[in-house]
Short mmCIF file of C-alpha atoms and ligand atoms in Angstrom, two decimals:
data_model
loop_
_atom_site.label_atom_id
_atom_site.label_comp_id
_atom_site.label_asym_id
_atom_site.label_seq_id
_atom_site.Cartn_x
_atom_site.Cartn_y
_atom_site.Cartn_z
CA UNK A 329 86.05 42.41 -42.60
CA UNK A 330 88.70 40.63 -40.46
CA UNK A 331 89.64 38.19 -42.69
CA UNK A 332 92.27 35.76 -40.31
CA UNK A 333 94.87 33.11 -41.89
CA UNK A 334 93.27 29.27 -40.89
CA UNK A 335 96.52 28.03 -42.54
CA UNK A 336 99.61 29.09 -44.64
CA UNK A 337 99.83 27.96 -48.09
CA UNK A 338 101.37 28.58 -51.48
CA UNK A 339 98.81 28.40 -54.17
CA UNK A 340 95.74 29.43 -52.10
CA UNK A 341 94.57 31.93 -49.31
CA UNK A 342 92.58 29.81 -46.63
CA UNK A 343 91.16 32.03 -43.98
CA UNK A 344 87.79 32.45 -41.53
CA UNK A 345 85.37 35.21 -40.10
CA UNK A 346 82.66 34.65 -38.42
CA UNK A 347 82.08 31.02 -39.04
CA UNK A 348 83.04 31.70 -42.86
CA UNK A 349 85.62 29.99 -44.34
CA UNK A 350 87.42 31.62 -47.67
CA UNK A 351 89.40 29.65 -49.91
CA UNK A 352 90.60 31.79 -52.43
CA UNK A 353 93.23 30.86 -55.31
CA UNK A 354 96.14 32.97 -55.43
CA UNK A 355 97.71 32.46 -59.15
CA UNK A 356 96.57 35.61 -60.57
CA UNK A 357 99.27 35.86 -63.53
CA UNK A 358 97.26 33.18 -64.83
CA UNK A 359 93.87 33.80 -64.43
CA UNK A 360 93.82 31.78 -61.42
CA UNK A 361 94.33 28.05 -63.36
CA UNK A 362 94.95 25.44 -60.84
CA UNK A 363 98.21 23.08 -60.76
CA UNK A 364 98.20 20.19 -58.83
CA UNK A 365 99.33 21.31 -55.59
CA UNK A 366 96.61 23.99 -55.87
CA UNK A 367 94.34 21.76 -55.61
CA UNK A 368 95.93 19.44 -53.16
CA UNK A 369 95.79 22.75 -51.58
CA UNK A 370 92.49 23.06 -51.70
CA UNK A 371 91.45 19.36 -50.23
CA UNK A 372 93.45 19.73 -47.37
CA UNK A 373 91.17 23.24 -46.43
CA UNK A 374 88.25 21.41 -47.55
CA UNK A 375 89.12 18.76 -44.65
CA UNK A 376 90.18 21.60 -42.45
CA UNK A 377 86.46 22.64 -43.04
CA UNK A 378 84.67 19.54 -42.74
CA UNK A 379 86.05 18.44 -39.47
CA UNK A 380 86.08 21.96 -37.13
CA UNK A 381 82.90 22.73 -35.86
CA UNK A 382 83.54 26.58 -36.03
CA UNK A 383 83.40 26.70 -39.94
CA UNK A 384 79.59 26.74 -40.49
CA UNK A 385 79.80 27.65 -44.67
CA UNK A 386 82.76 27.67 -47.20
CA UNK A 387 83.26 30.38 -49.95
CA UNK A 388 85.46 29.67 -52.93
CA UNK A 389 86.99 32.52 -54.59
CA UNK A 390 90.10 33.71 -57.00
CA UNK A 391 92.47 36.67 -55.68
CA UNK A 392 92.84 39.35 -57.77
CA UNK A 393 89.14 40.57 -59.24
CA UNK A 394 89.89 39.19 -63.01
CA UNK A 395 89.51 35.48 -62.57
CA UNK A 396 87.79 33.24 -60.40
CA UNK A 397 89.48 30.42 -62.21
CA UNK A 398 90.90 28.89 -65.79
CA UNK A 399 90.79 25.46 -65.20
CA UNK A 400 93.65 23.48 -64.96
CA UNK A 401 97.17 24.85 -65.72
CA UNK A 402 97.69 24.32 -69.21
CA UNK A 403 101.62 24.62 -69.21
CA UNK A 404 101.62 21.34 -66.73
CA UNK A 405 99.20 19.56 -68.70
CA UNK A 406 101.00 16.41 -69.90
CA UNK A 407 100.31 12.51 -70.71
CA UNK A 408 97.29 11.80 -69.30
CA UNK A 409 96.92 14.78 -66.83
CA UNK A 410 98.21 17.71 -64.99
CA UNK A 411 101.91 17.28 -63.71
CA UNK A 412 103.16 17.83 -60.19
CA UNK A 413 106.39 18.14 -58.49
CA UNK A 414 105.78 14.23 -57.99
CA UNK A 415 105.99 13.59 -61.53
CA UNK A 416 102.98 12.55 -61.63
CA UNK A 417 100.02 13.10 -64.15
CA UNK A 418 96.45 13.82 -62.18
CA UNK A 419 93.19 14.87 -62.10
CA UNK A 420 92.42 15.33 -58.56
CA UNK A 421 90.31 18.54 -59.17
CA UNK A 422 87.81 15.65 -59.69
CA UNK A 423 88.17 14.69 -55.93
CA UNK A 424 88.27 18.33 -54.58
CA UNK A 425 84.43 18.30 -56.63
CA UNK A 426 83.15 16.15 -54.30
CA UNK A 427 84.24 17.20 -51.39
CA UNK A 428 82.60 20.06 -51.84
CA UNK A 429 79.26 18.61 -52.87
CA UNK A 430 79.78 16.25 -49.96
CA UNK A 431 80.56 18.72 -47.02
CA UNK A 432 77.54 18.77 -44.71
CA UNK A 433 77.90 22.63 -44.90
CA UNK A 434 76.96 25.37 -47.84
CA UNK A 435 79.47 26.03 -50.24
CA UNK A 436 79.13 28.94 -52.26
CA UNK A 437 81.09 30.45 -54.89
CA UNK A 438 82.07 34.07 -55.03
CA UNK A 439 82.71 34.38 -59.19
CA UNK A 440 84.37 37.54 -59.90
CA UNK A 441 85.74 37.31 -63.72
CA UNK A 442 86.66 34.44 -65.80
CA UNK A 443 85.23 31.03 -64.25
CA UNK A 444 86.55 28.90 -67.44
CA UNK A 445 87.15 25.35 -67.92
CA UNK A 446 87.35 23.48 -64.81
CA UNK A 447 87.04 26.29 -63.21
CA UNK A 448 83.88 27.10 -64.10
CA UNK A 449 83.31 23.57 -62.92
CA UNK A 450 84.58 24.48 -60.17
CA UNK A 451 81.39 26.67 -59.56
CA UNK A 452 78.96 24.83 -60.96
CA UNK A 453 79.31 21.76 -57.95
CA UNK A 454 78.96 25.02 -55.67
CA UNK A 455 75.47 25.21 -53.68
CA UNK A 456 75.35 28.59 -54.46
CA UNK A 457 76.73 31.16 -57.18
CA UNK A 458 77.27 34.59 -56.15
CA UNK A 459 78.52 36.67 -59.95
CA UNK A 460 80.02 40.01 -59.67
CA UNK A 461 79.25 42.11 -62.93
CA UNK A 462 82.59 41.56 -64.43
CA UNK A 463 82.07 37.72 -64.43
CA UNK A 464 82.35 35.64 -67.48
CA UNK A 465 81.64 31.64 -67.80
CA UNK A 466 82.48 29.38 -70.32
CA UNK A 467 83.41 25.92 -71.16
CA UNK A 468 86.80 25.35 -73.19
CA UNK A 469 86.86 21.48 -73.44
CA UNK A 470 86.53 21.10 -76.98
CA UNK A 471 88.62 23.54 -78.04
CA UNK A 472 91.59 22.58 -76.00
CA UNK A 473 91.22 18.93 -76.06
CA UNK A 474 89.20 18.10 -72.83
CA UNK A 475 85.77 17.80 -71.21
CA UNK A 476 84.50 17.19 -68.25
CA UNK A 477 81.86 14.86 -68.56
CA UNK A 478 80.85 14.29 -64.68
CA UNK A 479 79.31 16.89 -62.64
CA UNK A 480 80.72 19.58 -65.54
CA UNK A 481 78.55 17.87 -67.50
CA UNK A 482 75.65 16.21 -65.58
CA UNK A 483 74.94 18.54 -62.88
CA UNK A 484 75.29 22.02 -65.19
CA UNK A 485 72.29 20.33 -67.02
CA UNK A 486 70.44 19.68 -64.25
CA UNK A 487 71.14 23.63 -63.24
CA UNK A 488 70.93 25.31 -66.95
CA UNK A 489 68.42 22.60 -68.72
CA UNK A 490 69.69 19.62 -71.43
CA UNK A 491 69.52 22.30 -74.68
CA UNK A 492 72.02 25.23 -72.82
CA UNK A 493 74.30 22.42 -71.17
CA UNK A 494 74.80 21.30 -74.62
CA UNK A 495 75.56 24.42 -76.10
CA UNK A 496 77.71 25.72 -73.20
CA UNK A 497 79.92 23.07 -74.26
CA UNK A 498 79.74 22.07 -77.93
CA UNK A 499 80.16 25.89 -78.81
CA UNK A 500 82.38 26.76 -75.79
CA UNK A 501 81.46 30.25 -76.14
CA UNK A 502 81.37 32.67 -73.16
CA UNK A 503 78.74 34.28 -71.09
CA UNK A 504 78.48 37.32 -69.01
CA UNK A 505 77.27 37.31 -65.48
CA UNK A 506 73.39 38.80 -66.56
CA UNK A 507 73.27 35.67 -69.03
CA UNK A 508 74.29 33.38 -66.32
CA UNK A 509 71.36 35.07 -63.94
CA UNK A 510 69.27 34.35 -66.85
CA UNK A 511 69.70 30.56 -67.69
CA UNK A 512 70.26 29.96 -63.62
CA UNK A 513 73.75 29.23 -63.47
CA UNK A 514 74.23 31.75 -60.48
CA UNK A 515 72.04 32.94 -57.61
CA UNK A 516 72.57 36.52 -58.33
CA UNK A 517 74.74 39.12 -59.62
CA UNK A 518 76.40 42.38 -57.65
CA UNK A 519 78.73 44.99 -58.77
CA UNK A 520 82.53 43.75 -58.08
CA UNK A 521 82.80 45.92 -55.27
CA UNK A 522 79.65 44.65 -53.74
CA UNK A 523 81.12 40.52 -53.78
CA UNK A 524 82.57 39.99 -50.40
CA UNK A 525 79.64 42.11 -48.97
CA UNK A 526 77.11 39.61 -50.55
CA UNK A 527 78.66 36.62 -49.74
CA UNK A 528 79.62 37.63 -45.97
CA UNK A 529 75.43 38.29 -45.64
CA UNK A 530 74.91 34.85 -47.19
CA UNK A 531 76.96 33.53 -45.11
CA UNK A 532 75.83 35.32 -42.11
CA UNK A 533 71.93 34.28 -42.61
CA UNK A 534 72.92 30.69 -43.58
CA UNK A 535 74.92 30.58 -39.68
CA UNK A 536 71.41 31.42 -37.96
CA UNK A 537 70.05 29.22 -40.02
CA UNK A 538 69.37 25.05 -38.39
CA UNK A 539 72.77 23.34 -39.27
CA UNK A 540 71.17 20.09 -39.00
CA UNK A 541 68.45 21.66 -41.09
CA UNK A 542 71.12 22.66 -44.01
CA UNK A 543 72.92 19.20 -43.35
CA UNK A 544 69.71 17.63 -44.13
CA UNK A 545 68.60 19.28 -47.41
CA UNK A 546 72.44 19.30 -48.89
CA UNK A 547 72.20 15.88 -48.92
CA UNK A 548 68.70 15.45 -49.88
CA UNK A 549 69.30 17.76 -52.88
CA UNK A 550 71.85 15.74 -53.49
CA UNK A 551 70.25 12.05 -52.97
CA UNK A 552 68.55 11.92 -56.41
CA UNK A 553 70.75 13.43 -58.48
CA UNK A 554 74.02 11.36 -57.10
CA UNK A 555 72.55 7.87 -57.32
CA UNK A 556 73.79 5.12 -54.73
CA UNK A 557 76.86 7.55 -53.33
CA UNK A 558 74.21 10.20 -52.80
CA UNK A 559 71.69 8.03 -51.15
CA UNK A 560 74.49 7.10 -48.81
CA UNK A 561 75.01 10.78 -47.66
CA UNK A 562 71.13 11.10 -46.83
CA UNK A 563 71.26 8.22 -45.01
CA UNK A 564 74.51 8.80 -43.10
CA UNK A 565 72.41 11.71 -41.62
CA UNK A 566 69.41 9.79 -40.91
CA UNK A 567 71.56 7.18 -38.91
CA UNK A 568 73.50 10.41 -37.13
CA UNK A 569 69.88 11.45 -36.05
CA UNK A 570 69.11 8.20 -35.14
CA UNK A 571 71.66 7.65 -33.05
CA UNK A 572 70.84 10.60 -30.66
CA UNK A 573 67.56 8.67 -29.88
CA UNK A 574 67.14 6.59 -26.91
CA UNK A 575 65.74 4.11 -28.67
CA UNK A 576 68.92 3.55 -30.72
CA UNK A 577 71.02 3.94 -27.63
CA UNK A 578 68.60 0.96 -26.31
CA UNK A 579 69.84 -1.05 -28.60
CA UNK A 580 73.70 -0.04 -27.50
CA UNK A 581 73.48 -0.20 -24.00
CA UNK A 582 71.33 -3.88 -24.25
CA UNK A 583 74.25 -5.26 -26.54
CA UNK A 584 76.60 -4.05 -23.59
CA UNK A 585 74.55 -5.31 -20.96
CA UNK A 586 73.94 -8.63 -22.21
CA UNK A 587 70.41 -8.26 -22.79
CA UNK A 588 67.58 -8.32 -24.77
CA UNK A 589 67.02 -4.61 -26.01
CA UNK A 590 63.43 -3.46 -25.01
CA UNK A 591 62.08 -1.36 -27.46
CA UNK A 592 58.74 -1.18 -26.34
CA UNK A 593 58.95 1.84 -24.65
CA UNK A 594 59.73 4.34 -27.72
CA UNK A 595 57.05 6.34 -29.16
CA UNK A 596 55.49 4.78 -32.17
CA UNK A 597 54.72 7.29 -35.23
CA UNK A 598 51.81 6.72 -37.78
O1 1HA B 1721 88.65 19.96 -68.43
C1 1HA B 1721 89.35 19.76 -67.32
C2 1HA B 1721 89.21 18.57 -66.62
C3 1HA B 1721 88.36 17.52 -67.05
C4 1HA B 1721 88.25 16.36 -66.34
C5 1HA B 1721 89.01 16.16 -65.20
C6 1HA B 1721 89.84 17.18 -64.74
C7 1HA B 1721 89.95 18.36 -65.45
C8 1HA B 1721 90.80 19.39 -65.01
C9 1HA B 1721 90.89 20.58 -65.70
C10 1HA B 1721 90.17 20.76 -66.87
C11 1HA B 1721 90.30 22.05 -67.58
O2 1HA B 1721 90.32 23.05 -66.91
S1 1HA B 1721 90.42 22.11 -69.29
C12 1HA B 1721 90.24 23.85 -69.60
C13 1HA B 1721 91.49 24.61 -69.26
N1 1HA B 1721 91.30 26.04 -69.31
C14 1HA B 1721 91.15 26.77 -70.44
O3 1HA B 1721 91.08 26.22 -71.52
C15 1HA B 1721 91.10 28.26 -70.31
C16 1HA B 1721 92.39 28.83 -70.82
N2 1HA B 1721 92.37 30.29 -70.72
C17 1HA B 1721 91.68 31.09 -71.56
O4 1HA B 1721 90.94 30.63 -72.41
C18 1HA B 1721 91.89 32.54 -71.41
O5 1HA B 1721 93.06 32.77 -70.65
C19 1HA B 1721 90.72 33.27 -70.71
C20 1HA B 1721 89.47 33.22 -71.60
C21 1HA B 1721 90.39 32.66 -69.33
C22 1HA B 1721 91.12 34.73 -70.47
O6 1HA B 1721 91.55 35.32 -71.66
P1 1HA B 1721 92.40 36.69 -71.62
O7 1HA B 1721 91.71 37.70 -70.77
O8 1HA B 1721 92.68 37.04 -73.06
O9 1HA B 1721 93.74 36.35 -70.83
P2 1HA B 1721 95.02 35.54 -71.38
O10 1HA B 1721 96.00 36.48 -71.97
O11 1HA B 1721 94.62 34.39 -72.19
O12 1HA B 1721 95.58 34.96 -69.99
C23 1HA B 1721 96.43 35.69 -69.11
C24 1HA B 1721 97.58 34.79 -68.74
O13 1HA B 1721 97.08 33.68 -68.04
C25 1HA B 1721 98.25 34.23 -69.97
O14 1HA B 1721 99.61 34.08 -69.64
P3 1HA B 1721 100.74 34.99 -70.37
O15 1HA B 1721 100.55 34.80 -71.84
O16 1HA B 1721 100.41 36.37 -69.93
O17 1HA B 1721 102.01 34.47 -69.82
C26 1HA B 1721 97.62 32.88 -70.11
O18 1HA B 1721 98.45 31.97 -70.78
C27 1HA B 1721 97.45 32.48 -68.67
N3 1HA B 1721 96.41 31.49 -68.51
C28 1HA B 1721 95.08 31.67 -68.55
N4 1HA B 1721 94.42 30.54 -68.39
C29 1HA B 1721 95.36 29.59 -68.21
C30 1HA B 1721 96.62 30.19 -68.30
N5 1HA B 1721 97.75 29.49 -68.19
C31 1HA B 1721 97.64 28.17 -67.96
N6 1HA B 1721 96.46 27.53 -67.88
C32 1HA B 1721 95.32 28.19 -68.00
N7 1HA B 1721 94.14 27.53 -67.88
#
C-alpha cells in the first residue's frame, strides 16, 4: 500500500491512503508508551482528521509489530502526571480519548502486541478493534499506582460486561488476542502479517459506506452511554441535517428579509 506522509512528526507516523488515515506511534524501544508530546502529537492529527474532508476513517496503530502501546511513559511520570519539555505535569491522553470518540468518522484500532495501560485504553474508546495473533491486553493501574476510571473504566464494561471489567483491572493480568475475541474486546483477530490488510478492507467498505449514515450512528452509539456531552453530539447532527432543509433556511432568509417566516409550506410528517 502507498502509505503517504499527511505531516512530519517526532513521536508518531501520521499518513493517508485512500481516504485512510494512519496514526501510528513510533517509540518502539519502549513498547510504544506515550510522553506528552506523543500525544500532543496525536491531537493535532486527530484535528488534521476531523477537519479535511478527504480522511473518511482513522486507524491507530504502534510501529514496530511488538506493541501497540504501554501507556504512558513511566520514566516522565512525576507529581501529579506525565512531564513535558514544558515542565509541566499532564494527562492529556484523556483529551486525545475523546477526540476520538467524538470524530464524526470510524476509528479503529489496529492492535498488534502489547496494548497495556493507557494504551490499552487507548483501544478500548476505538469503534473498532482489529487484534493480530501476537496481541496481548491488560490493565496495569493497580500495580503501578494508577487507574483510569473514565472510559478505561466505564466504557470497557459496557464492551466486556461489569464481572470481566472488574477483573481486567483488580487482577491486572494479561490476555491474548483469542481471549479478547472471546469476552468482545476486539472485532476480530488476523495473523500479524494479515493487520494492515484487514484494516485497509475495513476501511475500504466503511468509505462506500453513507458518511452521514456512519456520522449518525457514531453519535447515536454514543448518546446513551455519554450522558449530556453525548446527547449534544446526536443533536449537533440533527441540527446539521436540519439545516440543509428549506424549511430551516425559511427561517434564515425571513430573519434577513424582515419577515415573518412562512412555514406552512414544508411537508408535515406523522
Ligand atoms: O493509567 C494511566 C492514566 C490514567 C488516567 C489518566 C491518564 C493516564 C495516562 C496513562 C496511564 C497509564 O498508562 S498507567 C500504565 C502505564 N503502563 C504500564 O504500566 C505498562 C508498563 N510496561 C510493562 O508492563 C511491560 O513493559 C510490558 C508488559 C508492556 C511488556 O513487557 P516486556 O515484553 O517484558 O518488555 P519490557 O522489558 O518490560 O519493556 C521493554 C522496554 O520498554 C523496557 O525498557 P528497557 O528496560 O529495555 O530500557 C521498558 O522499561 C520499556 N517500557 C515498556 N513500557 C513502558 C516502558 N517505559 C516507560 N513506560 C512504559 N509504559
Amino acid at each position: 500500500y502507498d502509505w503517504k506522509t499527511i505531516k512530519e512528526y517526532e513521536d508518531i507516523l501520521f499518513q493517508e491512503f485512500e481516504g485512510i488515515a494512519r496514526i501510528s506511534i513510533n517509540r518502539p524501544r519502549v513498547h510504544n508508551a506515550f510522553r506528552p508530546q506523543t500525544v500532543n502529537e496525536m491531537i493535532d492529527a486527530m484535528h488534521y482528521c476531523r477537519e479535511s474532508p478527504d480522511v473518511r476513517v482513522i486507524v491507530f496503530t504502534g510501529e514496530g509489530g511488538k506493541a501497540f502501546c504501554s501507556g504512558g511513559d513511566q520514566s516522565v511520570r512525576g507529581h501529579g502526571g506525565y512531564v513535558g519539555e514544558d515542565t509541566v505535569p499532564r494527562l492529556n491522553v484523556l483529551d486525545l480519548q475523546k477526540m476520538i470518540r467524538s470524530i464524526p468518522k470510524p476509528v479503529m484500532a489496529a492492535v498488534a502486541g502489547w496494548a497495556i495501560g493507557g494504551g490499552h485504553v487507548l483501544h478500548v474508546v476505538c469503534d473498532l478493534s482489529i487484534a493480530a495473533e501476537n496481541a496481548r491486553f491488560g490493565q496495569t493501574g493497580p500495580k503501578v499506582g494508577s487507574f483510569d476510571g473514565g472510559f478505561g473504566a466505564s466504557y470497557l464494561a459496557r464492551c466486556v460486561g461489569q464481572k470481566k471489567a472488574r477483573e481486567i483491572w483488580y487482577l491486572c493480568d494479561q490476555y491474548d488476542a483469542q481471549e479478547a475475541l472471546d469476552m468482545g474486546l476486539v472485532n476480530k483477530v488476523v495473523p500479524l502479517e494479515g493487520l494492515e490488510e484487514e484494516y485497509v478492507s475495513w476501511g475500504r467498505k466503511m468509505i462506500k459506506r453513507s458518511p452521514m449514515a456512519l456520522r449518525m450512528l457514531k453519535s447515536a452509539f454514543n448518546a446513551e452511554l455519554d450522558g449530556q456531552a453525548g446527547i449534544q453530539e446526536l443533536a449537533g447532527n440533527a441540527t446539521l441535517l436540519y439545516y440543509l432543509s428549506d424549511e430551516a433556511k425559511e427561517g434564515k432568509e425571513a430573519f434577513l428579509e424582515k419577515r415573518d417566516p412562512d412555514f406552512e409550506k414544508y411537508p408535515k410528517f406523522p
